[in-house]
Coordinates of C-alpha atoms in Angstrom, one line a residue:
M1 CA -52.4 -71.6 -36.7
A2 CA -50.8 -69.2 -34.2
N3 CA -50.2 -65.6 -35.3
I4 CA -46.6 -64.6 -35.2
F5 CA -46.0 -60.9 -34.3
N6 CA -42.7 -59.2 -35.2
R7 CA -41.6 -57.2 -32.1
T8 CA -39.2 -54.3 -32.7
S9 CA -37.5 -52.2 -30.1
R10 CA -37.6 -48.5 -30.4
G11 CA -34.4 -46.5 -29.6
G12 CA -34.1 -42.9 -28.2
F13 CA -35.3 -41.0 -25.1
T14 CA -38.7 -40.0 -23.9
L15 CA -39.6 -36.4 -23.4
V16 CA -39.3 -36.7 -19.7
E17 CA -35.8 -38.3 -20.0
L18 CA -34.7 -35.4 -22.2
L19 CA -36.0 -32.8 -19.8
V20 CA -34.2 -34.5 -16.9
S21 CA -31.0 -34.7 -18.9
I22 CA -31.1 -31.0 -19.9
T23 CA -31.8 -30.0 -16.3
L24 CA -28.9 -32.0 -15.0
G25 CA -26.6 -30.6 -17.7
L26 CA -27.6 -27.0 -16.9
T27 CA -27.1 -27.6 -13.2
I28 CA -23.6 -29.0 -13.7
L29 CA -22.8 -26.1 -16.1
L30 CA -24.0 -23.5 -13.6
A31 CA -22.1 -25.1 -10.7
T32 CA -18.9 -25.3 -12.9
T33 CA -19.3 -21.6 -13.9
K34 CA -19.9 -20.5 -10.3
L35 CA -16.8 -22.4 -9.2
F36 CA -14.7 -20.9 -12.0
I37 CA -15.9 -17.3 -11.1
E38 CA -15.2 -17.9 -7.4
S39 CA -11.8 -19.3 -8.1
R40 CA -10.9 -16.4 -10.3
E41 CA -12.1 -13.8 -7.7
S42 CA -10.2 -15.6 -5.0
F43 CA -7.0 -15.6 -7.2
R44 CA -7.4 -11.8 -7.9
Y45 CA -8.0 -11.2 -4.1
Q46 CA -4.8 -13.1 -3.2
Q47 CA -2.8 -11.4 -6.0
Q48 CA -3.8 -7.9 -4.7
W49 CA -2.8 -8.8 -1.2
L50 CA 0.6 -10.1 -2.3
D51 CA 1.2 -7.0 -4.5
L52 CA 0.1 -4.7 -1.6
H53 CA 2.5 -6.4 0.9
E54 CA 5.4 -6.4 -1.6
R55 CA 5.0 -2.7 -2.3
G56 CA 4.7 -1.8 1.3
R57 CA 7.7 -3.9 2.3
H58 CA 10.0 -2.4 -0.4
L59 CA 8.9 1.2 0.4
I60 CA 9.5 0.8 4.1
Q61 CA 12.9 -0.7 3.5
F62 CA 13.8 2.1 1.1
L63 CA 12.8 4.9 3.4
S64 CA 14.6 3.3 6.4
M65 CA 17.8 3.2 4.4
E66 CA 17.4 6.8 3.2
F67 CA 16.6 8.1 6.7
K68 CA 19.8 6.4 8.1
K69 CA 21.8 8.7 5.8
I70 CA 20.3 11.9 7.2
G71 CA 23.0 14.3 8.3
Y72 CA 25.9 12.2 7.0
P73 CA 28.7 12.6 7.9
A74 CA 27.9 13.6 11.4
E75 CA 31.4 15.1 12.0
S76 CA 31.4 17.5 9.2
F77 CA 27.8 17.9 7.8
S78 CA 26.5 21.5 7.8
G79 CA 23.1 22.7 6.9
T80 CA 19.6 21.5 7.6
A81 CA 19.5 17.7 7.7
L82 CA 15.8 17.2 8.4
T83 CA 12.6 19.2 8.2
A84 CA 8.9 18.2 7.7
T85 CA 5.5 19.7 7.4
D86 CA 2.4 18.3 9.2
N87 CA -0.8 17.5 7.4
S88 CA 0.2 19.7 4.5
E89 CA -0.2 17.3 1.6
E90 CA -2.9 15.4 -0.2
G91 CA -5.4 13.7 2.2
N92 CA -3.8 15.6 5.2
S93 CA -0.6 13.6 4.8
D94 CA 2.8 14.8 5.9
A95 CA 5.9 15.7 3.8
L96 CA 9.5 15.2 4.8
T97 CA 12.7 16.7 3.5
I98 CA 16.1 15.2 4.2
S99 CA 19.7 16.1 3.4
Y100 CA 23.1 14.3 3.5
H101 CA 26.5 14.6 1.8
G102 CA 26.4 13.1 -1.7
A103 CA 22.7 12.9 -1.8
K104 CA 20.9 11.8 -5.0
D105 CA 17.3 12.1 -5.7
C106 CA 15.2 9.3 -7.1
A107 CA 16.1 10.2 -10.6
G108 CA 19.8 9.7 -9.8
S109 CA 20.6 13.4 -9.9
S110 CA 22.8 15.1 -7.3
A111 CA 20.8 17.1 -4.8
T112 CA 21.4 19.0 -1.6
S113 CA 17.9 17.9 -0.3
I114 CA 15.3 15.4 -1.1
R115 CA 11.6 15.7 -0.4
Y116 CA 9.1 12.9 0.1
Y117 CA 5.4 13.4 -0.2
I118 CA 2.1 12.2 -1.7
E119 CA 0.5 13.6 -4.9
N120 CA -2.4 12.1 -6.9
G121 CA -2.1 9.0 -4.8
D122 CA 1.6 8.5 -5.7
F123 CA 4.4 8.5 -3.2
R124 CA 6.9 10.9 -4.8
C125 CA 10.6 11.8 -4.4
D126 CA 11.6 15.4 -5.4
G127 CA 15.2 16.5 -5.5
N128 CA 16.5 20.1 -5.8
G129 CA 19.4 19.3 -8.0
P130 CA 20.7 21.8 -10.6
S131 CA 19.0 19.9 -13.5
S132 CA 15.5 20.3 -11.7
P133 CA 14.4 16.7 -12.6
T134 CA 10.8 15.8 -12.8
P135 CA 9.5 14.4 -9.5
Q136 CA 9.8 10.6 -9.5
T137 CA 7.1 8.2 -8.4
L138 CA 8.3 5.5 -6.0
T139 CA 5.0 3.6 -5.8
S140 CA 1.3 4.3 -6.5
H141 CA -2.0 3.8 -4.6
I142 CA -1.0 5.5 -1.4
D143 CA -3.9 6.9 0.8
G144 CA -1.9 8.2 3.7
L145 CA 1.6 9.2 5.0
Q146 CA 2.4 10.3 8.5
F147 CA 5.6 10.9 10.4
R148 CA 6.3 11.3 14.1
F149 CA 9.7 12.4 15.4
G150 CA 11.3 11.1 18.5
A151 CA 12.8 14.1 20.3
D152 CA 15.2 14.3 23.2
T153 CA 13.6 17.5 24.6
D154 CA 15.6 17.6 27.8
Q155 CA 18.9 16.5 26.2
D156 CA 19.5 13.6 28.6
G157 CA 20.3 11.2 25.8
S158 CA 17.0 9.4 25.5
I159 CA 13.8 10.0 23.6
D160 CA 11.2 11.8 25.7
R161 CA 8.3 12.2 23.2
Y162 CA 7.2 11.5 19.7
L163 CA 6.0 14.7 18.1
S164 CA 4.3 15.8 14.9
A165 CA 6.3 18.1 12.6
D166 CA 4.7 21.3 13.8
A167 CA 5.4 20.4 17.5
V168 CA 9.2 19.8 17.1
P169 CA 11.0 22.5 19.0
D170 CA 14.4 21.8 17.6
W171 CA 15.2 19.4 14.7
D172 CA 18.7 18.8 16.0
R173 CA 17.1 17.0 19.0
V174 CA 15.2 14.5 16.8
H175 CA 16.9 11.1 16.9
T176 CA 14.3 8.7 15.5
I177 CA 11.5 8.9 12.9
Q178 CA 8.3 6.9 13.0
T179 CA 6.8 6.3 9.6
A180 CA 3.2 5.2 8.8
L181 CA 2.0 4.4 5.3
L182 CA -1.5 3.5 4.2
L183 CA -1.4 1.5 1.0
R184 CA -4.3 0.7 -1.3
S185 CA -4.7 -2.3 -3.7
Q186 CA -4.7 -1.6 -7.4
L187 CA -8.0 -3.3 -8.0
P188 CA -11.3 -3.1 -6.0
V189 CA -11.6 -6.8 -4.8
R190 CA -13.3 -6.5 -1.4
E191 CA -16.8 -8.1 -1.1
S192 CA -17.9 -5.4 1.3
I193 CA -17.5 -1.6 1.4
D194 CA -14.5 -0.3 3.3
S195 CA -16.0 1.9 6.0
K196 CA -13.0 1.7 8.3
N197 CA -11.1 4.7 9.8
Y198 CA -7.3 4.1 9.7
N199 CA -5.2 5.4 12.5
L200 CA -1.8 6.5 11.3
L201 CA 0.2 7.6 14.3
G202 CA -2.8 9.5 15.7
S203 CA -4.0 10.9 12.4
S204 CA -7.3 9.4 11.0
H205 CA -7.7 8.5 7.4
G206 CA -11.0 7.4 5.9
P207 CA -13.6 6.0 5.6
F208 CA -13.1 5.6 1.9
N209 CA -16.4 3.8 1.2
D210 CA -15.0 1.7 -1.7
R211 CA -14.0 -1.9 -2.3
Y212 CA -10.2 -1.5 -2.3
L213 CA -8.0 -3.4 0.1
R214 CA -5.9 -1.3 2.5
T215 CA -3.2 -1.9 5.1
I216 CA -0.9 0.2 7.3
Y217 CA 2.9 -0.2 7.3
L218 CA 4.8 1.1 10.3
T219 CA 8.5 1.4 11.0
T220 CA 10.8 3.3 13.3
T221 CA 14.2 4.4 12.1
H222 CA 17.1 5.5 14.3
L223 CA 19.0 8.5 12.8
R224 CA 22.7 7.4 12.9
N225 CA 24.1 10.9 12.2
H226 CA 21.7 13.1 14.1

């Protein structure tokens, strides 16, 4: 008589299969985490560049509009329309003071003159109105500000040279202003250290040896009333 054996199948995984599954799971988890971190860092990097360019564009536009008012109206304006100081401010940056009829400082107060300069990394506007308002910050994270002044030194109707503030012989002969701004990102998102020297109209700024993004904004403004 033949013996009959009851065969039963056993469910589950072997130890080797479990180890392989755990290893694959960890590999996938690590890859997913790395991808998430890289995507997040890339997003932060792009956001900082966008913010940097937006602030720079708005500031350049604002200054160009203000500078075009210098000495307005040309036929009847009296007083000092434009003066500046060279390398006198934070980080060897320049300062500029303008005046025009009906001028208002950045707080909206009436002023006979308005001064633009850098302090504590902020680009500031300071009026001399009777209420003596607190200096207003136009934008932050500024590492450099330089001006050069296009002067008609021989009075032949054309610009002969671009001069620093301390080299201008007569402010009435200045007809254009070159502006250079060095803006810094709000967050340190560079992968490498910023060891670059930035040339702002012949003036060197840096190296800063940090991980912030930086870029230079340049513009030349023709003085309509000067």
